[in-house]
Short mmCIF file of N, CA and C in Angstrom, two decimals:
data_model
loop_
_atom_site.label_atom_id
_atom_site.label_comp_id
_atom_site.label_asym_id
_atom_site.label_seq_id
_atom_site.Cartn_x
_atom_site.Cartn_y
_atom_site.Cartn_z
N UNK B 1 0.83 -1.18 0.00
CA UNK B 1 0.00 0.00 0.00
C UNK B 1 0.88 1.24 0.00
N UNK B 2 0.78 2.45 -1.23
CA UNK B 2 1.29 3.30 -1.08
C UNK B 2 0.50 4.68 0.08
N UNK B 3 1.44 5.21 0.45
CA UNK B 3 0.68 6.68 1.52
C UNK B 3 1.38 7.84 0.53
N UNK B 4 0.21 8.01 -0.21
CA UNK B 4 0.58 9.41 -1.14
C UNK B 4 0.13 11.02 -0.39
N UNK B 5 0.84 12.06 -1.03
CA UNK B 5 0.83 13.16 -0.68
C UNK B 5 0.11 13.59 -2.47
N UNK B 6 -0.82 14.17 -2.37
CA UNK B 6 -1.49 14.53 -4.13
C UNK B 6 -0.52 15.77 -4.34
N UNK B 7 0.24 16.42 -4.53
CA UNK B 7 0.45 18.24 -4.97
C UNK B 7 -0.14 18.54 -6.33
N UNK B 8 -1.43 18.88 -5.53
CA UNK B 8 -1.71 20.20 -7.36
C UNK B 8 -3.93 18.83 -6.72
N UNK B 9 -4.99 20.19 -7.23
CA UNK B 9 -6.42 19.41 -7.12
C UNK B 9 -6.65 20.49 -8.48
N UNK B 10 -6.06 20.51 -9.27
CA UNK B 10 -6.74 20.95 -10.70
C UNK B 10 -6.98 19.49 -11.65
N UNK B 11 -7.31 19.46 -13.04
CA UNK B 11 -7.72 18.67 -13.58
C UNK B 11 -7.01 17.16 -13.60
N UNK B 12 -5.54 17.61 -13.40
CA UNK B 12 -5.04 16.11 -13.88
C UNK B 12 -5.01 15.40 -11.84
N UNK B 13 -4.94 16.26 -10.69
CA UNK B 13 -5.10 16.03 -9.61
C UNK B 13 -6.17 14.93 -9.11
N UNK B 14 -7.32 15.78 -9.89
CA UNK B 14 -8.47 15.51 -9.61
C UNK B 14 -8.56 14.07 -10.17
N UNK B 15 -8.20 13.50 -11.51
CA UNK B 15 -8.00 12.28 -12.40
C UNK B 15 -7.45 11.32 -11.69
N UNK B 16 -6.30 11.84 -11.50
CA UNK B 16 -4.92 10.85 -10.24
C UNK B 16 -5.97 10.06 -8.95
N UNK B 17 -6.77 11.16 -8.92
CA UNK B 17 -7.33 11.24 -7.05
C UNK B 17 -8.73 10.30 -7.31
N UNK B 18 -9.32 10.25 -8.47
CA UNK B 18 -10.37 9.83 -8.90
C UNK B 18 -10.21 7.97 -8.71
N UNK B 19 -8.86 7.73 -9.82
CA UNK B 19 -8.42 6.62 -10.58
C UNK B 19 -7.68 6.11 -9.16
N UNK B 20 -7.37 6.71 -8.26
CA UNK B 20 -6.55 6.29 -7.02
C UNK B 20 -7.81 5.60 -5.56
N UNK B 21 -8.50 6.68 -5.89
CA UNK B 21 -10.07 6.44 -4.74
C UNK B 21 -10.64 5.30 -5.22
N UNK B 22 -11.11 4.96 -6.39
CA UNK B 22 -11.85 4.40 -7.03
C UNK B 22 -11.24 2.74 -7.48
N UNK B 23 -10.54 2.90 -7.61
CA UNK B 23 -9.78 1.89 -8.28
C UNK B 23 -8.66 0.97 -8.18
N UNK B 24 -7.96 1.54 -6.68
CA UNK B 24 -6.79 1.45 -5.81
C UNK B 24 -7.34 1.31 -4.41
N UNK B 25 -7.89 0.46 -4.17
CA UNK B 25 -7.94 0.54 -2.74
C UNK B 25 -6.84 0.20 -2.06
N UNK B 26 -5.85 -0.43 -2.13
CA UNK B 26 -4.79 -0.37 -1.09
C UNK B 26 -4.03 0.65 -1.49
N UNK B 27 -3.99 1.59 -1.91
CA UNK B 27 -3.62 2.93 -1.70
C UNK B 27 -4.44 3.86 -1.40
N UNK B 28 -3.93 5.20 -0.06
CA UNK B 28 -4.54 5.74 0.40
C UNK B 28 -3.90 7.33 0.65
N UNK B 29 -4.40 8.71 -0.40
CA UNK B 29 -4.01 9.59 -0.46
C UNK B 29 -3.86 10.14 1.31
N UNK B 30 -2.96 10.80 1.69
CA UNK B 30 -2.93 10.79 3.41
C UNK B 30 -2.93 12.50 3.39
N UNK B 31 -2.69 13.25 2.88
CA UNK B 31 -2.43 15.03 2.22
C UNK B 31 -2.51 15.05 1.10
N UNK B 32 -3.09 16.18 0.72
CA UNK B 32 -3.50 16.84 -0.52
C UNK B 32 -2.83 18.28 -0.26
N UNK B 33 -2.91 18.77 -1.79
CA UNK B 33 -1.78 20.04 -1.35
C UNK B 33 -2.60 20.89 -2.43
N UNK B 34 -2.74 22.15 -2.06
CA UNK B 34 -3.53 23.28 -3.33
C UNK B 34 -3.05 24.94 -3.13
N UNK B 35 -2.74 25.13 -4.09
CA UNK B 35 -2.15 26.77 -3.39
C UNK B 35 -2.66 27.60 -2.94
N UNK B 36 -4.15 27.18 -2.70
CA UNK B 36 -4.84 27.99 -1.65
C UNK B 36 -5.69 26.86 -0.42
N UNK B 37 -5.27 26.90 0.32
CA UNK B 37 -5.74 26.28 1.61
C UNK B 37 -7.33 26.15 1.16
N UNK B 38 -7.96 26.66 1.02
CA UNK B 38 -10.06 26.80 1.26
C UNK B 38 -9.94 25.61 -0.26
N UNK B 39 -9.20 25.80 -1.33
CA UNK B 39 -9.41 24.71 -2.84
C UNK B 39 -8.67 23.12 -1.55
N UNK B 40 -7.59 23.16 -1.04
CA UNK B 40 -7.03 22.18 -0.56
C UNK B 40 -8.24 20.96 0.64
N UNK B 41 -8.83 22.28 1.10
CA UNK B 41 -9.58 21.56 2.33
C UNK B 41 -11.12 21.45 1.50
N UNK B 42 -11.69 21.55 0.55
CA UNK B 42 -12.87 21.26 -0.39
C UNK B 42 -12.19 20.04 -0.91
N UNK B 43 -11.14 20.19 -1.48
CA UNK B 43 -10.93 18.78 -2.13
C UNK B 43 -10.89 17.38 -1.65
N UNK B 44 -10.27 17.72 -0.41
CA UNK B 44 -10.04 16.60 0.76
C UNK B 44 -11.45 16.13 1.17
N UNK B 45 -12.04 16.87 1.29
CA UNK B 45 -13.64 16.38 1.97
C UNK B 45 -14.40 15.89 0.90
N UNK B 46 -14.09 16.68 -0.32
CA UNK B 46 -14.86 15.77 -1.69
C UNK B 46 -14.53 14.20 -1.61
N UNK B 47 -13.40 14.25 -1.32
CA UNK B 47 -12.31 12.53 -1.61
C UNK B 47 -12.34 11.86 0.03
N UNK B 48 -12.84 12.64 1.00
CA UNK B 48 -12.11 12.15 1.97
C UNK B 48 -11.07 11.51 2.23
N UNK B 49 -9.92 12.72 2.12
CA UNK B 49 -8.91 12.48 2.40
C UNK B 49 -8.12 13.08 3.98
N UNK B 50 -7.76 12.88 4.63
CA UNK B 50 -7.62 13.57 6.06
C UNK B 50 -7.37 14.85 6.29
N UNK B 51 -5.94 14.86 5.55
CA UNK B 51 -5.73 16.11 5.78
C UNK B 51 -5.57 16.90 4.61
N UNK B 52 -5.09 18.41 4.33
CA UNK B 52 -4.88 19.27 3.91
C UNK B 52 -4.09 20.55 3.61
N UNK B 53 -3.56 20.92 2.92
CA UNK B 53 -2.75 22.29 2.95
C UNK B 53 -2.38 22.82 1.81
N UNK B 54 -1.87 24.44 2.33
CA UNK B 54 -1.51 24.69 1.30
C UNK B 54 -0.17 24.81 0.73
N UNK B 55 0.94 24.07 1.67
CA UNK B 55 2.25 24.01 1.86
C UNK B 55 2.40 22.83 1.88
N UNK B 56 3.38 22.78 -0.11
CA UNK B 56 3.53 21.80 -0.92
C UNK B 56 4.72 21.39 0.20
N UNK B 57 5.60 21.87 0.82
CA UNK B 57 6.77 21.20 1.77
C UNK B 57 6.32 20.05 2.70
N UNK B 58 5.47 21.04 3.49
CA UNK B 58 4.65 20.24 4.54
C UNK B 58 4.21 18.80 4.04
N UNK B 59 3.42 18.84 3.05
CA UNK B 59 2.72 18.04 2.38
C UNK B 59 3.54 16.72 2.08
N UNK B 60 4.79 17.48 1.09
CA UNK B 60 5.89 16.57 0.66
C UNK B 60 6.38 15.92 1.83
N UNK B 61 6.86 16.53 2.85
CA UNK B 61 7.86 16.13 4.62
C UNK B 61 6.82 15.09 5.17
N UNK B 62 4.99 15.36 5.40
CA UNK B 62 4.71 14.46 5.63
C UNK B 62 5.02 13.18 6.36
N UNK B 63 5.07 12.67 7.27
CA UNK B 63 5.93 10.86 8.09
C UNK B 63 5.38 10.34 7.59
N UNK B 64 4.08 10.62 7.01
CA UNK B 64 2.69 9.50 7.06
C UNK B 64 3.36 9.13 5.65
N UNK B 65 3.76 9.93 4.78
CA UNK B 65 3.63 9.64 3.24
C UNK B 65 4.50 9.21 2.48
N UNK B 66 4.88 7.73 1.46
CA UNK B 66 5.97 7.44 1.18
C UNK B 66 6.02 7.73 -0.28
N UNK B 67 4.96 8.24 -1.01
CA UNK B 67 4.32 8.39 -2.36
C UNK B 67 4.44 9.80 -2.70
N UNK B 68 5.22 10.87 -3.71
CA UNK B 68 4.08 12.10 -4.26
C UNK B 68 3.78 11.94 -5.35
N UNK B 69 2.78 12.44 -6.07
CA UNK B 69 2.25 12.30 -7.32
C UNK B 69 2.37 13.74 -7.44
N UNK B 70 3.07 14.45 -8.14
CA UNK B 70 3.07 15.87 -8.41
C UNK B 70 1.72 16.24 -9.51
N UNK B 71 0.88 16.54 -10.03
CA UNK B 71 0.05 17.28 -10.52
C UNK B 71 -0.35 18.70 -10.78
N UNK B 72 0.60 18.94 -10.95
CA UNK B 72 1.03 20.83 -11.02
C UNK B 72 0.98 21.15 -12.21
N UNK B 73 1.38 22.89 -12.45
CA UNK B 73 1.25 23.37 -13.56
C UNK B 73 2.45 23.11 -13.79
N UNK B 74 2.95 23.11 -15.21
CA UNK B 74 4.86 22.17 -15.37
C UNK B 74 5.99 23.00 -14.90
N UNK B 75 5.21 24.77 -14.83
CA UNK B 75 6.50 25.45 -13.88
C UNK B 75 6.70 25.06 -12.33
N UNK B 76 6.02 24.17 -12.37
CA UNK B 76 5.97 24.02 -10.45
C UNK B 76 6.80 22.65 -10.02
N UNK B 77 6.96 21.44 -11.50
CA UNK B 77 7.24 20.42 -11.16
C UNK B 77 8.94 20.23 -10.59
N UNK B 78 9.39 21.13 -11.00
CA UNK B 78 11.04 20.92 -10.51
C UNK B 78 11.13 20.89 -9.17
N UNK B 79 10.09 22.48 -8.86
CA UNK B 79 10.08 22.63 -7.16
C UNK B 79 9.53 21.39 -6.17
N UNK B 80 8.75 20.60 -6.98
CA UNK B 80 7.79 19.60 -5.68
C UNK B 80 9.07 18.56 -6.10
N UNK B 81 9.22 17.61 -7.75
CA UNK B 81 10.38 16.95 -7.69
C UNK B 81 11.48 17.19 -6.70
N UNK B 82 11.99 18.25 -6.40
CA UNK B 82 13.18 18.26 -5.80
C UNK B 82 13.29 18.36 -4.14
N UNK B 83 11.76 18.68 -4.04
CA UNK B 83 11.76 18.43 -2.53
C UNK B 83 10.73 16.91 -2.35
N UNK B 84 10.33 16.30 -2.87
CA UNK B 84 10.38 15.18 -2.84
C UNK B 84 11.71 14.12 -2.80
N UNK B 85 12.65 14.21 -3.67
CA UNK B 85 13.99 13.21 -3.33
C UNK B 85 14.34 13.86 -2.44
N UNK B 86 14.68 15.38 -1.87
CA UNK B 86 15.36 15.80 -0.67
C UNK B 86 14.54 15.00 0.31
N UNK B 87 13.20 15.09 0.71
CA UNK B 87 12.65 13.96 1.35
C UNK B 87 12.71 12.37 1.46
N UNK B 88 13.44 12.12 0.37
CA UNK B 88 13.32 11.13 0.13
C UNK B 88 11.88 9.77 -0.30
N UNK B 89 11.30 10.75 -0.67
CA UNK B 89 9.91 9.94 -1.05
C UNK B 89 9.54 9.59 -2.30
N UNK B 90 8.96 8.48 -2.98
CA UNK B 90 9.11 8.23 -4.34
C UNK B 90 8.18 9.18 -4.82
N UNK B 91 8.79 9.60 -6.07
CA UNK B 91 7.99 10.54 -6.75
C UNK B 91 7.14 10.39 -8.21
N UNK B 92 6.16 10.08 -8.83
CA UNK B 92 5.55 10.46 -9.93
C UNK B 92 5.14 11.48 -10.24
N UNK B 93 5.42 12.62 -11.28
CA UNK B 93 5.12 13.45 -12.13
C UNK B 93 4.57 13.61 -13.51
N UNK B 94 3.56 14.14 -13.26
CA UNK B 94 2.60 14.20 -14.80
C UNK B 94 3.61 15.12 -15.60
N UNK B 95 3.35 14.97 -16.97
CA UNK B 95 4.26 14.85 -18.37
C UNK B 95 3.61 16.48 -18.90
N UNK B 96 4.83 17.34 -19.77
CA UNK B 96 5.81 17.34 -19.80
C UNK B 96 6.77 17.59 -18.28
N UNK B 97 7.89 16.30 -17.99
CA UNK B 97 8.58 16.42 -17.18
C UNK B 97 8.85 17.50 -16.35
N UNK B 98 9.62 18.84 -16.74
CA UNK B 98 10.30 19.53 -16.48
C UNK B 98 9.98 20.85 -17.84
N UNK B 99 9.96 22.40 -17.55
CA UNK B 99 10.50 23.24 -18.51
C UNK B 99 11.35 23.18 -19.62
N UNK B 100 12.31 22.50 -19.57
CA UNK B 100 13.22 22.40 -20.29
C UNK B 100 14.13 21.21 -20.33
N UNK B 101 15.51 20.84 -20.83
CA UNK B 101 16.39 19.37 -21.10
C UNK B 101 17.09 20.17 -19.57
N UNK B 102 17.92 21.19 -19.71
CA UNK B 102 18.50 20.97 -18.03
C UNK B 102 17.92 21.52 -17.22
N UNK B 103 16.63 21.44 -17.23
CA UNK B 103 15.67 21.22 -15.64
C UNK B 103 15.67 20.36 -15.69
N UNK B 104 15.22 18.87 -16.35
CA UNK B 104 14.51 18.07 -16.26
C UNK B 104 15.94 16.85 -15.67
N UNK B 105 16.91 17.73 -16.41
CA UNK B 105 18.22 16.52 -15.82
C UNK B 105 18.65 16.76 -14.73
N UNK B 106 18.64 18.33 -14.15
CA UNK B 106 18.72 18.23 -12.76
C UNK B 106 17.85 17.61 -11.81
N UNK B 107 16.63 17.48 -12.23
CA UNK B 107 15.46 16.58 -11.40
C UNK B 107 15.82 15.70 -11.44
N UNK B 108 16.52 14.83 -12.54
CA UNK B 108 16.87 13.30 -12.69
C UNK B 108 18.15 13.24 -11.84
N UNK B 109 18.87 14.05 -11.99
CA UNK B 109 20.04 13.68 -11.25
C UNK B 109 19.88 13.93 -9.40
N UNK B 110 18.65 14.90 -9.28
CA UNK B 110 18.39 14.72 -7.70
C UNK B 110 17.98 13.51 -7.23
N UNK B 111 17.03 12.59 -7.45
CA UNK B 111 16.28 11.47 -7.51
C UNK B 111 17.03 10.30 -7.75
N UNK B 112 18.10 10.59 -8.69
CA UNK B 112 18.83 9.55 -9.02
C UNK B 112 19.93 9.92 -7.40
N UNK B 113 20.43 10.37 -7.12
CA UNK B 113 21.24 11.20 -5.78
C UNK B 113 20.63 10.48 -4.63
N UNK B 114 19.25 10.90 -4.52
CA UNK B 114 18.59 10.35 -3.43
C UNK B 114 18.23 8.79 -2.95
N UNK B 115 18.33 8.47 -4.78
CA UNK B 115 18.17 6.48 -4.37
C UNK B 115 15.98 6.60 -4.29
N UNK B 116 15.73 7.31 -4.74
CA UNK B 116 14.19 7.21 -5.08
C UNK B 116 14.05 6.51 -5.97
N UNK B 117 12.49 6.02 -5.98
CA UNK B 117 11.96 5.75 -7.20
C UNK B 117 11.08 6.72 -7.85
N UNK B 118 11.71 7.18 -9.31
CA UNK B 118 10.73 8.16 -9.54
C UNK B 118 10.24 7.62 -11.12
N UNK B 119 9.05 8.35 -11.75
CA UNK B 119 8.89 8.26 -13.08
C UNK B 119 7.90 9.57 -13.35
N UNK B 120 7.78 9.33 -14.93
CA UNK B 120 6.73 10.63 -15.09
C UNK B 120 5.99 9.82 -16.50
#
């Protein structure tokens, strides 16, 4: 059973969170993350999920959580990637990867650093 942290309850969030509730029962989203706290704590109660915030760190640091699924807008994915392997937590990221070829290799080379499992 994975303990995921969701970052991002816009469309592809919402999909992840859908296909994860629905379809995954031994996985269990434990935080949800939204850049405004009031979208973070609606979403959680839509899904019943426990908790909430709007601090993607928090979210990521998490004890409970060994999973992130990043779901962000693609300028945001370097920032949650990279504090995910600093956490050390496996990471999935929705596609396109990264902004650019050396964002996307510095993400690879953090993750690869950290000994995670990541994919996108």
């Amino acid at each position: 059973m994975h303990k995921i942290a969701m970052i991002g309850t816009g469309l592809i969030g919402r999909f992840y969170t859908m296909s994860l509730v629905n379809f995954r029962g031994r996985d269990e989203i434990k935080v949800v993350c939204a850049s405004k706290l009031e979208n973070a704590a609606k979403f959680a109660k839509e899904f019943g999920i426990a908790r909430s915030t709007a601090d993607m760190a928090e979210a990521i640091r998490d004890p409970e959580v060994d999973t992130v699924i990043v779901a962000l807008p693609n300028y945001l994915h370097k920032k949650a990637v990279l504090l995910a392997a600093e956490a050390g937590k496996t990471v999935l990221c929705t596609k396109p990867l990264a902004m650019n070829g050396p964002e996307a290799l510095e993400m690879l080379n953090a993750v690869e650093k950290a000994g995670v499992f990541h994919g996108y």
